Amino acid sequence: MQKSSFFKSAGIRAIDSVILILFAGILAFSIYTLKDGNNREPVVIITAPGSEYIFPLNKDREVQIKGLIGISVIKIKDSQVYFEESPCPNKTCVASTPICGNFEWIACLPNQVFVRIEKNDDDQTGNTDVSSF
């Protein structure tokens, strides 16, 4: 049995074709999965010593979070999040720019309060996904 001239001149074997088709399928699945994740609403996740809070980004509110050295006041307004007050000595967190995009974060390190924005995970199982690494 003789190979066609294309496969012979390109040096492609049957296993190469199978691997190419397999990778194309994985790529298509990955694109579909990422595209599906864009429909989720972003949420504000606030982590403090011993607790974690989740709030919708699109609903205005003021949150008081107890940290290591006192109460931090965090505002969610016009789909932006920022520290309004904090007991830390240098107030760097209060002076920081408000965050509004996916994977953006701000923190008050002396008070150990960490604020981040992420797309909402409908699963809520707490499993780490590949994008965390």
GROMACS .gro file of N, CA and C in nm:
model
  399
    1MET      N    1   0.084  -0.117   0.000
    1MET     CA    2   0.000   0.000   0.000
    1MET      C    3   0.088   0.123   0.000
    2GLN      N    4   0.054   0.216  -0.083
    2GLN     CA    5   0.139   0.333  -0.100
    2GLN      C    6   0.070   0.456  -0.044
    3LYS      N    7   0.143   0.538   0.032
    3LYS     CA    8   0.088   0.661   0.090
    3LYS      C    9   0.067   0.763  -0.020
    4SER      N   10  -0.028   0.854   0.005
    4SER     CA   11  -0.048   0.960  -0.093
    4SER      C   12   0.073   1.052  -0.093
    5SER      N   13   0.091   1.126  -0.196
    5SER     CA   14   0.210   1.209  -0.211
    5SER      C   15   0.214   1.323  -0.108
    6PHE      N   16   0.099   1.374  -0.063
    6PHE     CA   17   0.099   1.480   0.037
    6PHE      C   18   0.158   1.431   0.169
    7PHE      N   19   0.108   1.319   0.218
    7PHE     CA   20   0.157   1.265   0.344
    7PHE      C   21   0.303   1.226   0.335
    8LYS      N   22   0.343   1.177   0.220
    8LYS     CA   23   0.481   1.135   0.202
    8LYS      C   24   0.574   1.257   0.199
    9SER      N   25   0.534   1.363   0.126
    9SER     CA   26   0.621   1.481   0.117
    9SER      C   27   0.620   1.561   0.247
   10ALA      N   28   0.510   1.561   0.320
   10ALA     CA   29   0.503   1.636   0.446
   10ALA      C   30   0.560   1.557   0.562
   11GLY      N   31   0.579   1.430   0.548
   11GLY     CA   32   0.634   1.347   0.654
   11GLY      C   33   0.534   1.324   0.767
   12ILE      N   34   0.403   1.326   0.736
   12ILE     CA   35   0.300   1.306   0.837
   12ILE      C   36   0.264   1.158   0.844
   13ARG      N   37   0.266   1.106   0.966
   13ARG     CA   38   0.226   0.967   0.987
   13ARG      C   39   0.085   0.965   1.045
   14ALA      N   40   0.025   0.849   1.053
   14ALA     CA   41  -0.111   0.835   1.104
   14ALA      C   42  -0.120   0.882   1.249
   15ILE      N   43  -0.021   0.852   1.332
   15ILE     CA   44  -0.023   0.893   1.472
   15ILE      C   45  -0.017   1.046   1.484
   16ASP      N   46   0.054   1.111   1.392
   16ASP     CA   47   0.059   1.257   1.392
   16ASP      C   48  -0.080   1.315   1.367
   17SER      N   49  -0.153   1.255   1.276
   17SER     CA   50  -0.290   1.301   1.247
   17SER      C   51  -0.380   1.284   1.368
   18VAL      N   52  -0.368   1.172   1.438
   18VAL     CA   53  -0.450   1.146   1.556
   18VAL      C   54  -0.419   1.248   1.665
   19ILE      N   55  -0.292   1.276   1.687
   19ILE     CA   56  -0.251   1.373   1.789
   19ILE      C   57  -0.301   1.512   1.751
   20LEU      N   58  -0.292   1.549   1.626
   20LEU     CA   59  -0.340   1.679   1.580
   20LEU      C   60  -0.490   1.693   1.602
   21ILE      N   61  -0.567   1.591   1.572
   21ILE     CA   62  -0.712   1.595   1.592
   21ILE      C   63  -0.745   1.602   1.742
   22LEU      N   64  -0.671   1.529   1.823
   22LEU     CA   65  -0.691   1.530   1.968
   22LEU      C   66  -0.666   1.670   2.025
   23PHE      N   67  -0.557   1.734   1.988
   23PHE     CA   68  -0.526   1.869   2.036
   23PHE      C   69  -0.627   1.971   1.985
   24ALA      N   70  -0.675   1.955   1.863
   24ALA     CA   71  -0.777   2.046   1.810
   24ALA      C   72  -0.905   2.034   1.892
   25GLY      N   73  -0.941   1.913   1.932
   25GLY     CA   74  -1.059   1.893   2.016
   25GLY      C   75  -1.043   1.956   2.153
   26ILE      N   76  -0.925   1.940   2.213
   26ILE     CA   77  -0.898   2.002   2.344
   26ILE      C   78  -0.904   2.153   2.334
   27LEU      N   79  -0.849   2.209   2.228
   27LEU     CA   80  -0.851   2.354   2.207
   27LEU      C   81  -0.995   2.404   2.192
   28ALA      N   82  -1.076   2.335   2.114
   28ALA     CA   83  -1.216   2.376   2.095
   28ALA      C   84  -1.293   2.370   2.227
   29PHE      N   85  -1.271   2.265   2.305
   29PHE     CA   86  -1.337   2.252   2.435
   29PHE      C   87  -1.293   2.365   2.530
   30SER      N   88  -1.166   2.398   2.530
   30SER     CA   89  -1.115   2.504   2.618
   30SER      C   90  -1.176   2.639   2.581
   31ILE      N   91  -1.183   2.669   2.454
   31ILE     CA   92  -1.242   2.795   2.409
   31ILE      C   93  -1.389   2.801   2.449
   32TYR      N   94  -1.462   2.692   2.432
   32TYR     CA   95  -1.603   2.687   2.468
   32TYR      C   96  -1.620   2.709   2.619
   33THR      N   97  -1.536   2.648   2.699
   33THR     CA   98  -1.545   2.660   2.844
   33THR      C   99  -1.514   2.803   2.889
   34LEU      N  100  -1.411   2.864   2.833
   34LEU     CA  101  -1.377   3.002   2.868
   34LEU      C  102  -1.486   3.099   2.825
   35LYS      N  103  -1.542   3.078   2.710
   35LYS     CA  104  -1.647   3.165   2.659
   35LYS      C  105  -1.771   3.155   2.747
   36ASP      N  106  -1.803   3.034   2.795
   36ASP     CA  107  -1.918   3.013   2.882
   36ASP      C  108  -1.898   3.084   3.016
   37GLY      N  109  -1.775   3.093   3.065
   37GLY     CA  110  -1.745   3.158   3.192
   37GLY      C  111  -1.764   3.308   3.189
   38ASN      N  112  -1.765   3.369   3.071
   38ASN     CA  113  -1.781   3.513   3.061
   38ASN      C  114  -1.923   3.559   3.091
   39ASN      N  115  -2.019   3.468   3.096
   39ASN     CA  116  -2.158   3.504   3.123
   39ASN      C  117  -2.185   3.518   3.273
   40ARG      N  118  -2.092   3.485   3.357
   40ARG     CA  119  -2.112   3.491   3.501
   40ARG      C  120  -2.093   3.634   3.550
   41GLU      N  121  -2.168   3.668   3.653
   41GLU     CA  122  -2.161   3.800   3.713
   41GLU      C  123  -2.039   3.809   3.805
   42PRO      N  124  -1.966   3.921   3.802
   42PRO     CA  125  -1.853   3.935   3.893
   42PRO      C  126  -1.900   3.958   4.037
   43VAL      N  127  -1.824   3.906   4.132
   43VAL     CA  128  -1.854   3.923   4.273
   43VAL      C  129  -1.732   3.980   4.345
   44VAL      N  130  -1.758   4.042   4.459
   44VAL     CA  131  -1.653   4.094   4.545
   44VAL      C  132  -1.631   3.991   4.655
   45ILE      N  133  -1.507   3.946   4.670
   45ILE     CA  134  -1.473   3.850   4.775
   45ILE      C  135  -1.381   3.920   4.874
   46ILE      N  136  -1.426   3.926   4.999
   46ILE     CA  137  -1.348   3.991   5.104
   46ILE      C  138  -1.303   3.884   5.202
   47THR      N  139  -1.171   3.876   5.221
   47THR     CA  140  -1.115   3.779   5.313
   47THR      C  141  -1.053   3.853   5.431
   48ALA      N  142  -1.091   3.811   5.551
   48ALA     CA  143  -1.038   3.867   5.675
   48ALA      C  144  -0.996   3.750   5.763
   49PRO      N  145  -0.923   3.777   5.872
   49PRO     CA  146  -0.882   3.666   5.960
   49PRO      C  147  -1.002   3.582   6.006
   50GLY      N  148  -1.005   3.458   5.964
   50GLY     CA  149  -1.108   3.365   6.005
   50GLY      C  150  -1.241   3.375   5.932
   51SER      N  151  -1.253   3.457   5.829
   51SER     CA  152  -1.382   3.469   5.760
   51SER      C  153  -1.364   3.512   5.615
   52GLU      N  154  -1.468   3.486   5.536
   52GLU     CA  155  -1.471   3.527   5.396
   52GLU      C  156  -1.613   3.568   5.362
   53TYR      N  157  -1.628   3.680   5.290
   53TYR     CA  158  -1.758   3.734   5.254
   53TYR      C  159  -1.764   3.749   5.103
   54ILE      N  160  -1.882   3.723   5.046
   54ILE     CA  161  -1.902   3.736   4.901
   54ILE      C  162  -2.023   3.826   4.878
   55PHE      N  163  -2.003   3.931   4.796
   55PHE     CA  164  -2.109   4.026   4.765
   55PHE      C  165  -2.114   4.048   4.614
   56PRO      N  166  -2.233   4.077   4.558
   56PRO     CA  167  -2.240   4.111   4.415
   56PRO      C  168  -2.175   4.247   4.390
   57LEU      N  169  -2.106   4.258   4.279
   57LEU     CA  170  -2.038   4.384   4.244
   57LEU      C  171  -2.137   4.491   4.199
   58ASN      N  172  -2.250   4.450   4.146
   58ASN     CA  173  -2.344   4.546   4.087
   58ASN      C  174  -2.445   4.603   4.187
   59LYS      N  175  -2.431   4.572   4.317
   59LYS     CA  176  -2.522   4.625   4.419
   59LYS      C  177  -2.443   4.711   4.518
   60ASP      N  178  -2.477   4.840   4.525
   60ASP     CA  179  -2.406   4.933   4.613
   60ASP      C  180  -2.430   4.896   4.760
   61ARG      N  181  -2.322   4.902   4.840
   61ARG     CA  182  -2.332   4.877   4.983
   61ARG      C  183  -2.204   4.919   5.052
   62GLU      N  184  -2.214   4.932   5.184
   62GLU     CA  185  -2.099   4.959   5.268
   62GLU      C  186  -2.085   4.842   5.364
   63VAL      N  187  -1.964   4.789   5.373
   63VAL     CA  188  -1.940   4.670   5.455
   63VAL      C  189  -1.834   4.702   5.559
   64GLN      N  190  -1.861   4.663   5.682
   64GLN     CA  191  -1.763   4.677   5.790
   64GLN      C  192  -1.705   4.540   5.820
   65ILE      N  193  -1.573   4.527   5.804
   65ILE     CA  194  -1.505   4.399   5.821
   65ILE      C  195  -1.408   4.410   5.938
   66LYS      N  196  -1.419   4.317   6.032
   66LYS     CA  197  -1.327   4.315   6.146
   66LYS      C  198  -1.198   4.246   6.103
   67GLY      N  199  -1.089   4.319   6.114
   67GLY     CA  200  -0.957   4.266   6.081
   67GLY      C  201  -0.875   4.244   6.206
   68LEU      N  202  -0.747   4.231   6.187
   68LEU     CA  203  -0.654   4.201   6.297
   68LEU      C  204  -0.642   4.317   6.396
   69ILE      N  205  -0.645   4.442   6.345
   69ILE     CA  206  -0.624   4.555   6.435
   69ILE      C  207  -0.747   4.646   6.447
   70GLY      N  208  -0.858   4.610   6.385
   70GLY     CA  209  -0.979   4.693   6.394
   70GLY      C  210  -1.075   4.671   6.280
   71ILE      N  211  -1.162   4.767   6.258
   71ILE     CA  212  -1.267   4.758   6.156
   71ILE      C  213  -1.225   4.833   6.030
   72SER      N  214  -1.232   4.764   5.916
   72SER     CA  215  -1.212   4.828   5.786
   72SER      C  216  -1.349   4.848   5.723
   73VAL      N  217  -1.371   4.966   5.667
   73VAL     CA  218  -1.497   4.997   5.599
   73VAL      C  219  -1.469   4.992   5.449
   74ILE      N  220  -1.541   4.903   5.381
   74ILE     CA  221  -1.522   4.882   5.237
   74ILE      C  222  -1.651   4.921   5.167
   75LYS      N  223  -1.639   5.001   5.062
   75LYS     CA  224  -1.756   5.045   4.987
   75LYS      C  225  -1.759   4.979   4.850
   76ILE      N  226  -1.878   4.933   4.814
   76ILE     CA  227  -1.907   4.885   4.678
   76ILE      C  228  -2.004   4.986   4.620
   77LYS      N  229  -1.959   5.061   4.520
   77LYS     CA  230  -2.043   5.167   4.463
   77LYS      C  231  -2.015   5.180   4.314
   78ASP      N  232  -2.120   5.184   4.235
   78ASP     CA  233  -2.110   5.199   4.089
   78ASP      C  234  -2.018   5.092   4.030
   79SER      N  235  -2.031   4.968   4.077
   79SER     CA  236  -1.951   4.853   4.031
   79SER      C  237  -1.801   4.873   4.053
   80GLN      N  238  -1.766   4.950   4.155
   80GLN     CA  239  -1.627   4.967   4.197
   80GLN      C  240  -1.617   4.938   4.346
   81VAL      N  241  -1.498   4.894   4.389
   81VAL     CA  242  -1.476   4.860   4.530
   81VAL      C  243  -1.354   4.937   4.580
   82TYR      N  244  -1.366   4.991   4.702
   82TYR     CA  245  -1.252   5.062   4.760
   82TYR      C  246  -1.264   5.064   4.913
   83PHE      N  247  -1.150   5.086   4.979
   83PHE     CA  248  -1.147   5.104   5.123
   83PHE      C  249  -1.187   5.248   5.153
   84GLU      N  250  -1.289   5.267   5.234
   84GLU     CA  251  -1.326   5.401   5.275
   84GLU      C  252  -1.253   5.440   5.404
   85GLU      N  253  -1.241   5.345   5.497
   85GLU     CA  254  -1.169   5.368   5.622
   85GLU      C  255  -1.098   5.240   5.662
   86SER      N  256  -0.989   5.256   5.738
   86SER     CA  257  -0.919   5.141   5.792
   86SER      C  258  -0.833   5.187   5.909
   87PRO      N  259  -0.810   5.102   6.008
   87PRO     CA  260  -0.734   5.142   6.127
   87PRO      C  261  -0.582   5.137   6.109
   88CYS      N  262  -0.535   5.107   5.991
   88CYS     CA  263  -0.391   5.095   5.969
   88CYS      C  264  -0.322   5.231   5.983
   89PRO      N  265  -0.194   5.233   6.020
   89PRO     CA  266  -0.125   5.359   6.047
   89PRO      C  267  -0.100   5.447   5.923
   90ASN      N  268  -0.068   5.387   5.808
   90ASN     CA  269  -0.031   5.471   5.693
   90ASN      C  270  -0.142   5.492   5.591
   91LYS      N  271  -0.254   5.425   5.603
   91LYS     CA  272  -0.373   5.442   5.517
   91LYS      C  273  -0.346   5.425   5.368
   92THR      N  274  -0.252   5.339   5.333
   92THR     CA  275  -0.223   5.311   5.193
   92THR      C  276  -0.344   5.249   5.123
   93CYS      N  277  -0.415   5.163   5.193
   93CYS     CA  278  -0.532   5.097   5.135
   93CYS      C  279  -0.642   5.198   5.103
   94VAL      N  280  -0.660   5.298   5.188
   94VAL     CA  281  -0.762   5.401   5.166
   94VAL      C  282  -0.724   5.487   5.046
   95ALA      N  283  -0.596   5.509   5.026
   95ALA     CA  284  -0.550   5.592   4.915
   95ALA      C  285  -0.543   5.516   4.783
   96SER      N  286  -0.559   5.384   4.786
   96SER     CA  287  -0.547   5.306   4.661
   96SER      C  288  -0.665   5.332   4.568
   97THR      N  289  -0.643   5.307   4.441
   97THR     CA  290  -0.744   5.326   4.337
   97THR      C  291  -0.854   5.222   4.351
   98PRO      N  292  -0.980   5.258   4.331
   98PRO     CA  293  -1.088   5.159   4.335
   98PRO      C  294  -1.067   5.052   4.228
   99ILE      N  295  -1.113   4.931   4.260
   99ILE     CA  296  -1.101   4.821   4.164
   99ILE      C  297  -1.238   4.793   4.103
  100CYS      N  298  -1.238   4.741   3.979
  100CYS     CA  299  -1.365   4.713   3.913
  100CYS      C  300  -1.357   4.596   3.816
  101GLY      N  301  -1.238   4.543   3.789
  101GLY     CA  302  -1.224   4.438   3.689
  101GLY      C  303  -1.196   4.301   3.749
  102ASN      N  304  -1.220   4.200   3.668
  102ASN     CA  305  -1.195   4.062   3.710
  102ASN      C  306  -1.048   4.042   3.749
  103PHE      N  307  -1.025   3.978   3.860
  103PHE     CA  308  -0.893   3.946   3.915
  103PHE      C  309  -0.818   4.067   3.970
  104GLU      N  310  -0.881   4.182   3.983
  104GLU     CA  311  -0.816   4.295   4.049
  104GLU      C  312  -0.832   4.279   4.199
  105TRP      N  313  -0.740   4.338   4.276
  105TRP     CA  314  -0.746   4.325   4.421
  105TRP      C  315  -0.686   4.446   4.490
  106ILE      N  316  -0.729   4.467   4.614
  106ILE     CA  317  -0.672   4.567   4.704
  106ILE      C  318  -0.664   4.501   4.841
  107ALA      N  319  -0.576   4.553   4.927
  107ALA     CA  320  -0.559   4.491   5.058
  107ALA      C  321  -0.514   4.593   5.161
  108CYS      N  322  -0.553   4.566   5.285
  108CYS     CA  323  -0.499   4.637   5.400
  108CYS      C  324  -0.414   4.534   5.473
  109LEU      N  325  -0.285   4.539   5.450
  109LEU     CA  326  -0.197   4.437   5.505
  109LEU      C  327  -0.188   4.439   5.658
  110PRO      N  328  -0.176   4.557   5.723
  110PRO     CA  329  -0.171   4.554   5.870
  110PRO      C  330  -0.298   4.496   5.933
  111ASN      N  331  -0.413   4.519   5.870
  111ASN     CA  332  -0.540   4.469   5.923
  111ASN      C  333  -0.575   4.331   5.868
  112GLN      N  334  -0.497   4.283   5.775
  112GLN     CA  335  -0.515   4.152   5.710
  112GLN      C  336  -0.653   4.137   5.646
  113VAL      N  337  -0.694   4.240   5.573
  113VAL     CA  338  -0.819   4.236   5.497
  113VAL      C  339  -0.783   4.243   5.349
  114PHE      N  340  -0.829   4.143   5.274
  114PHE     CA  341  -0.796   4.130   5.132
  114PHE      C  342  -0.926   4.131   5.053
  115VAL      N  343  -0.933   4.218   4.950
  115VAL     CA  344  -1.053   4.233   4.868
  115VAL      C  345  -1.017   4.203   4.724
  116ARG      N  346  -1.096   4.118   4.659
  116ARG     CA  347  -1.071   4.086   4.518
  116ARG      C  348  -1.204   4.072   4.444
  117ILE      N  349  -1.196   4.085   4.312
  117ILE     CA  350  -1.312   4.068   4.225
  117ILE      C  351  -1.288   3.946   4.138
  118GLU      N  352  -1.389   3.859   4.133
  118GLU     CA  353  -1.381   3.740   4.048
  118GLU      C  354  -1.517   3.715   3.985
  119LYS      N  355  -1.515   3.642   3.877
  119LYS     CA  356  -1.640   3.599   3.817
  119LYS      C  357  -1.706   3.500   3.912
  120ASN      N  358  -1.836   3.509   3.926
  120ASN     CA  359  -1.910   3.423   4.017
  120ASN      C  360  -1.905   3.279   3.969
  121ASP      N  361  -1.874   3.187   4.059
  121ASP     CA  362  -1.871   3.045   4.027
  121ASP      C  363  -2.001   2.983   4.077
  122ASP      N  364  -2.085   2.937   3.984
  122ASP     CA  365  -2.214   2.879   4.021
  122ASP      C  366  -2.197   2.755   4.108
  123ASP      N  367  -2.084   2.689   4.096
  123ASP     CA  368  -2.060   2.563   4.167
  123ASP      C  369  -2.042   2.586   4.316
  124GLN      N  370  -1.964   2.687   4.357
  124GLN     CA  371  -1.936   2.723   4.496
  124GLN      C  372  -1.884   2.605   4.578
  125THR      N  373  -1.810   2.514   4.516
  125THR     CA  374  -1.756   2.401   4.590
  125THR      C  375  -1.625   2.434   4.656
  126GLY      N  376  -1.562   2.545   4.618
  126GLY     CA  377  -1.436   2.582   4.678
  126GLY      C  378  -1.317   2.513   4.613
  127ASN      N  379  -1.339   2.441   4.505
  127ASN     CA  380  -1.229   2.375   4.437
  127ASN      C  381  -1.145   2.476   4.363
  128THR      N  382  -1.016   2.455   4.361
  128THR     CA  383  -0.926   2.542   4.289
  128THR      C  384  -0.927   2.506   4.142
  129ASP      N  385  -0.937   2.607   4.056
  129ASP     CA  386  -0.936   2.579   3.913
  129ASP      C  387  -0.797   2.603   3.856
  130VAL      N  388  -0.778   2.565   3.733
  130VAL     CA  389  -0.649   2.569   3.671
  130VAL      C  390  -0.596   2.711   3.658
  131SER      N  391  -0.685   2.809   3.642
  131SER     CA  392  -0.639   2.946   3.624
  131SER      C  393  -0.577   3.004   3.751
  132SER      N  394  -0.591   2.938   3.864
  132SER     CA  395  -0.530   2.984   3.989
  132SER      C  396  -0.380   2.962   3.989
  133PHE      N  397  -0.335   2.870   3.911
  133PHE     CA  398  -0.193   2.840   3.908
  133PHE      C  399  -0.131   2.919   3.800
   0.00000   0.00000   0.00000
